[in-house]
């Protein structure tokens, strides 16, 4: 009978040790995953795209060639920074005449100002998404803009609203008429 008790005690001790090992390993995995997520990312420029919808004009299109620097620290958002630019000459609205005109001096003037530039100033969480605030520069005009984004499966996907009147591109009668909805997709490695 004492042999059965000894065997039962030994089995219970072994079970408790296995449970403890699993718990310790789980805690270590979570700790390492959270500590290790400060990262510099390389942008997959050829796969990155900026989609836009100039609401009052009914013009939709894309800009390719996003490049730059992303340092994303999910555990210390204040240490994160994004410095990116998009090649405006790649603009595509599925209308070659309009695309050529958009590159001309009275619009983007891409010979002189070839990029839209964004440099972050702060990053915070707002419920289930990140909010990136920074300076967007178009044609040497810089304005503070807010980009809301998610990061999943090595892709940053964001959205923002800008106004062409703010950047002196296609002036409209009211600021609201100059609204441009922007979606940004930036795969990284």
mmCIF file of C-alpha atoms in Angstrom:
data_model
loop_
_atom_site.group_PDB
_atom_site.id
_atom_site.type_symbol
_atom_site.label_atom_id
_atom_site.label_comp_id
_atom_site.label_asym_id
_atom_site.label_seq_id
_atom_site.Cartn_x
_atom_site.Cartn_y
_atom_site.Cartn_z
ATOM 1 C CA UNK A 1 0.000 0.000 0.000
ATOM 2 C CA UNK A 2 2.867 2.390 0.761
ATOM 3 C CA UNK A 3 4.273 1.567 -2.664
ATOM 4 C CA UNK A 4 1.001 2.741 -4.248
ATOM 5 C CA UNK A 5 1.080 5.946 -2.171
ATOM 6 C CA UNK A 6 4.697 6.562 -3.127
ATOM 7 C CA UNK A 7 3.869 5.979 -6.792
ATOM 8 C CA UNK A 8 0.838 8.294 -6.589
ATOM 9 C CA UNK A 9 2.942 11.013 -4.909
ATOM 10 C CA UNK A 10 5.660 10.603 -7.501
ATOM 11 C CA UNK A 11 3.118 10.895 -10.351
ATOM 12 C CA UNK A 12 1.551 13.993 -8.749
ATOM 13 C CA UNK A 13 4.969 15.624 -8.292
ATOM 14 C CA UNK A 14 5.866 14.848 -11.918
ATOM 15 C CA UNK A 15 2.556 16.317 -13.131
ATOM 16 C CA UNK A 16 3.084 19.486 -11.053
ATOM 17 C CA UNK A 17 6.645 19.870 -12.379
ATOM 18 C CA UNK A 18 5.446 19.510 -15.989
ATOM 19 C CA UNK A 19 2.734 22.118 -15.448
ATOM 20 C CA UNK A 20 5.262 24.491 -13.871
ATOM 21 C CA UNK A 21 7.702 23.994 -16.762
ATOM 22 C CA UNK A 22 4.966 24.834 -19.278
ATOM 23 C CA UNK A 23 3.971 27.947 -17.325
ATOM 24 C CA UNK A 24 7.571 29.145 -17.033
ATOM 25 C CA UNK A 25 8.186 28.562 -20.733
ATOM 26 C CA UNK A 26 4.977 30.442 -21.608
ATOM 27 C CA UNK A 27 5.993 33.387 -19.427
ATOM 28 C CA UNK A 28 9.480 33.441 -20.964
ATOM 29 C CA UNK A 29 8.037 33.312 -24.494
ATOM 30 C CA UNK A 30 5.661 36.213 -23.802
ATOM 31 C CA UNK A 31 8.423 38.246 -22.156
ATOM 32 C CA UNK A 32 10.847 37.662 -25.027
ATOM 33 C CA UNK A 33 8.216 38.472 -27.633
ATOM 34 C CA UNK A 34 7.283 41.749 -25.956
ATOM 35 C CA UNK A 35 10.882 42.787 -25.290
ATOM 36 C CA UNK A 36 12.015 41.932 -28.789
ATOM 37 C CA UNK A 37 9.576 44.043 -30.803
ATOM 38 C CA UNK A 38 11.587 47.206 -31.298
ATOM 39 C CA UNK A 39 12.524 46.922 -34.905
ATOM 40 C CA UNK A 40 13.904 48.791 -37.887
ATOM 41 C CA UNK A 41 11.987 47.821 -40.989
ATOM 42 C CA UNK A 42 12.982 47.855 -44.637
ATOM 43 C CA UNK A 43 10.153 48.981 -46.896
ATOM 44 C CA UNK A 44 9.236 46.810 -49.871
ATOM 45 C CA UNK A 45 9.110 49.855 -52.121
ATOM 46 C CA UNK A 46 7.995 47.979 -55.236
ATOM 47 C CA UNK A 47 4.950 46.600 -53.352
ATOM 48 C CA UNK A 48 4.048 49.774 -51.415
ATOM 49 C CA UNK A 49 1.216 51.931 -52.667
ATOM 50 C CA UNK A 50 -0.682 55.079 -51.809
ATOM 51 C CA UNK A 51 -4.291 55.017 -52.981
ATOM 52 C CA UNK A 52 -6.272 58.251 -53.130
ATOM 53 C CA UNK A 53 -9.779 59.481 -53.813
ATOM 54 C CA UNK A 54 -10.185 63.191 -54.629
ATOM 55 C CA UNK A 55 -13.819 63.201 -53.542
ATOM 56 C CA UNK A 56 -15.201 66.341 -55.238
ATOM 57 C CA UNK A 57 -13.421 65.569 -58.519
ATOM 58 C CA UNK A 58 -14.317 61.885 -58.566
ATOM 59 C CA UNK A 59 -10.663 61.134 -59.297
ATOM 60 C CA UNK A 60 -9.167 57.980 -57.857
ATOM 61 C CA UNK A 61 -5.640 56.746 -58.339
ATOM 62 C CA UNK A 62 -2.386 55.463 -56.951
ATOM 63 C CA UNK A 63 1.144 56.597 -56.220
ATOM 64 C CA UNK A 64 3.881 53.978 -56.004
ATOM 65 C CA UNK A 65 7.472 53.994 -54.858
ATOM 66 C CA UNK A 66 7.175 54.481 -51.102
ATOM 67 C CA UNK A 67 10.611 54.418 -49.474
ATOM 68 C CA UNK A 68 12.214 55.566 -46.240
ATOM 69 C CA UNK A 69 12.895 54.540 -42.671
ATOM 70 C CA UNK A 70 10.562 52.916 -40.155
ATOM 71 C CA UNK A 71 11.571 52.237 -36.557
ATOM 72 C CA UNK A 72 8.609 50.705 -34.746
ATOM 73 C CA UNK A 73 8.811 50.005 -30.998
ATOM 74 C CA UNK A 74 5.467 48.629 -29.866
ATOM 75 C CA UNK A 75 6.603 48.672 -26.219
ATOM 76 C CA UNK A 76 7.776 52.286 -26.269
ATOM 77 C CA UNK A 77 5.841 54.172 -28.938
ATOM 78 C CA UNK A 78 7.684 57.417 -28.152
ATOM 79 C CA UNK A 79 10.868 55.849 -29.570
ATOM 80 C CA UNK A 80 9.168 54.946 -32.860
ATOM 81 C CA UNK A 81 9.647 57.078 -35.943
ATOM 82 C CA UNK A 82 8.600 57.008 -39.574
ATOM 83 C CA UNK A 83 10.352 58.991 -42.312
ATOM 84 C CA UNK A 84 8.941 58.115 -45.692
ATOM 85 C CA UNK A 85 8.477 59.525 -49.157
ATOM 86 C CA UNK A 86 6.413 58.589 -52.200
ATOM 87 C CA UNK A 87 7.413 59.171 -55.826
ATOM 88 C CA UNK A 88 4.707 61.487 -57.203
ATOM 89 C CA UNK A 89 5.763 60.959 -60.824
ATOM 90 C CA UNK A 90 4.343 57.424 -60.517
ATOM 91 C CA UNK A 91 0.818 58.851 -60.139
ATOM 92 C CA UNK A 92 -1.754 56.777 -62.009
ATOM 93 C CA UNK A 93 -5.420 57.759 -62.366
ATOM 94 C CA UNK A 94 -6.016 55.507 -65.407
ATOM 95 C CA UNK A 95 -6.043 58.662 -67.541
ATOM 96 C CA UNK A 96 -2.626 59.420 -69.054
ATOM 97 C CA UNK A 97 -3.583 62.988 -70.000
ATOM 98 C CA UNK A 98 -4.668 63.748 -66.427
ATOM 99 C CA UNK A 99 -1.566 62.010 -65.020
ATOM 100 C CA UNK A 100 0.686 64.169 -67.193
ATOM 101 C CA UNK A 101 -1.202 67.286 -66.099
ATOM 102 C CA UNK A 102 -0.926 66.298 -62.398
ATOM 103 C CA UNK A 103 2.886 66.189 -62.806
ATOM 104 C CA UNK A 104 2.907 69.680 -64.366
ATOM 105 C CA UNK A 105 3.901 72.904 -62.505
ATOM 106 C CA UNK A 106 0.303 73.990 -61.788
ATOM 107 C CA UNK A 107 -0.306 70.792 -59.795
ATOM 108 C CA UNK A 108 2.515 68.718 -58.205
ATOM 109 C CA UNK A 109 5.389 70.141 -60.290
ATOM 110 C CA UNK A 110 7.247 66.846 -60.002
ATOM 111 C CA UNK A 111 10.335 68.097 -61.850
ATOM 112 C CA UNK A 112 10.950 70.414 -58.906
ATOM 113 C CA UNK A 113 9.164 68.495 -56.106
ATOM 114 C CA UNK A 114 9.391 64.767 -56.928
ATOM 115 C CA UNK A 115 8.174 63.393 -53.577
ATOM 116 C CA UNK A 116 5.474 63.588 -50.967
ATOM 117 C CA UNK A 117 7.388 63.407 -47.678
ATOM 118 C CA UNK A 118 6.145 62.366 -44.237
ATOM 119 C CA UNK A 119 8.161 62.658 -41.000
ATOM 120 C CA UNK A 120 6.555 61.495 -37.791
ATOM 121 C CA UNK A 121 6.496 63.533 -34.596
ATOM 122 C CA UNK A 122 4.530 61.210 -32.302
ATOM 123 C CA UNK A 123 2.835 57.833 -32.153
ATOM 124 C CA UNK A 124 0.087 56.691 -29.809
ATOM 125 C CA UNK A 125 -2.577 54.006 -29.484
ATOM 126 C CA UNK A 126 -6.253 54.866 -29.857
ATOM 127 C CA UNK A 127 -8.357 51.839 -29.023
ATOM 128 C CA UNK A 128 -7.310 49.172 -31.540
ATOM 129 C CA UNK A 129 -5.206 51.275 -33.919
ATOM 130 C CA UNK A 130 -2.066 53.374 -33.935
ATOM 131 C CA UNK A 131 -2.192 57.121 -34.547
ATOM 132 C CA UNK A 132 0.875 58.597 -36.216
ATOM 133 C CA UNK A 133 1.164 62.394 -36.185
ATOM 134 C CA UNK A 134 3.758 64.180 -38.263
ATOM 135 C CA UNK A 135 4.618 66.663 -40.976
ATOM 136 C CA UNK A 136 3.543 65.925 -44.518
ATOM 137 C CA UNK A 137 5.360 67.964 -47.128
ATOM 138 C CA UNK A 138 4.043 68.522 -50.642
ATOM 139 C CA UNK A 139 5.684 71.162 -52.842
ATOM 140 C CA UNK A 140 7.685 72.538 -49.872
ATOM 141 C CA UNK A 141 4.451 73.129 -47.926
ATOM 142 C CA UNK A 142 4.452 71.230 -44.632
ATOM 143 C CA UNK A 143 1.314 70.542 -42.607
ATOM 144 C CA UNK A 144 0.675 68.419 -39.553
ATOM 145 C CA UNK A 145 -1.301 65.328 -40.544
ATOM 146 C CA UNK A 146 -2.594 62.286 -38.682
ATOM 147 C CA UNK A 147 -2.325 58.776 -40.103
ATOM 148 C CA UNK A 148 -4.296 56.007 -38.400
ATOM 149 C CA UNK A 149 -2.833 52.559 -39.062
ATOM 150 C CA UNK A 150 -2.639 48.918 -38.133
ATOM 151 C CA UNK A 151 0.322 46.594 -38.373
ATOM 152 C CA UNK A 152 -0.283 42.964 -39.234
ATOM 153 C CA UNK A 153 1.629 40.259 -41.125
ATOM 154 C CA UNK A 154 4.529 42.632 -41.942
ATOM 155 C CA UNK A 155 2.231 45.231 -43.494
ATOM 156 C CA UNK A 156 1.527 48.739 -42.240
ATOM 157 C CA UNK A 157 -1.892 49.806 -43.516
ATOM 158 C CA UNK A 158 -3.021 53.338 -42.802
ATOM 159 C CA UNK A 159 -5.486 55.993 -43.781
ATOM 160 C CA UNK A 160 -5.746 59.740 -43.537
ATOM 161 C CA UNK A 161 -7.562 62.721 -44.980
ATOM 162 C CA UNK A 162 -5.713 65.635 -46.544
ATOM 163 C CA UNK A 163 -6.954 68.728 -48.352
ATOM 164 C CA UNK A 164 -5.515 69.918 -51.669
ATOM 165 C CA UNK A 165 -6.178 73.561 -50.658
ATOM 166 C CA UNK A 166 -3.701 73.131 -47.765
ATOM 167 C CA UNK A 167 -0.941 72.246 -50.236
ATOM 168 C CA UNK A 168 -1.965 74.679 -52.996
ATOM 169 C CA UNK A 169 -2.822 71.902 -55.412
ATOM 170 C CA UNK A 170 -6.093 72.333 -57.297
ATOM 171 C CA UNK A 171 -7.582 75.110 -55.168
ATOM 172 C CA UNK A 172 -11.289 74.630 -54.492
ATOM 173 C CA UNK A 173 -13.803 77.236 -53.262
ATOM 174 C CA UNK A 174 -13.959 75.602 -49.824
ATOM 175 C CA UNK A 175 -11.505 73.450 -47.925
ATOM 176 C CA UNK A 176 -14.089 70.666 -47.627
ATOM 177 C CA UNK A 177 -14.360 70.491 -51.438
ATOM 178 C CA UNK A 178 -10.611 69.798 -51.555
ATOM 179 C CA UNK A 179 -10.859 66.609 -49.452
ATOM 180 C CA UNK A 180 -8.671 63.688 -50.492
ATOM 181 C CA UNK A 181 -9.125 60.287 -48.846
ATOM 182 C CA UNK A 182 -5.800 58.463 -48.637
ATOM 183 C CA UNK A 183 -5.016 54.798 -47.985
ATOM 184 C CA UNK A 184 -1.383 53.743 -47.510
ATOM 185 C CA UNK A 185 -0.181 50.125 -47.784
ATOM 186 C CA UNK A 186 3.448 49.518 -46.861
ATOM 187 C CA UNK A 187 4.769 45.938 -46.726
ATOM 188 C CA UNK A 188 8.048 45.578 -44.821
ATOM 189 C CA UNK A 189 10.719 43.027 -44.028
#
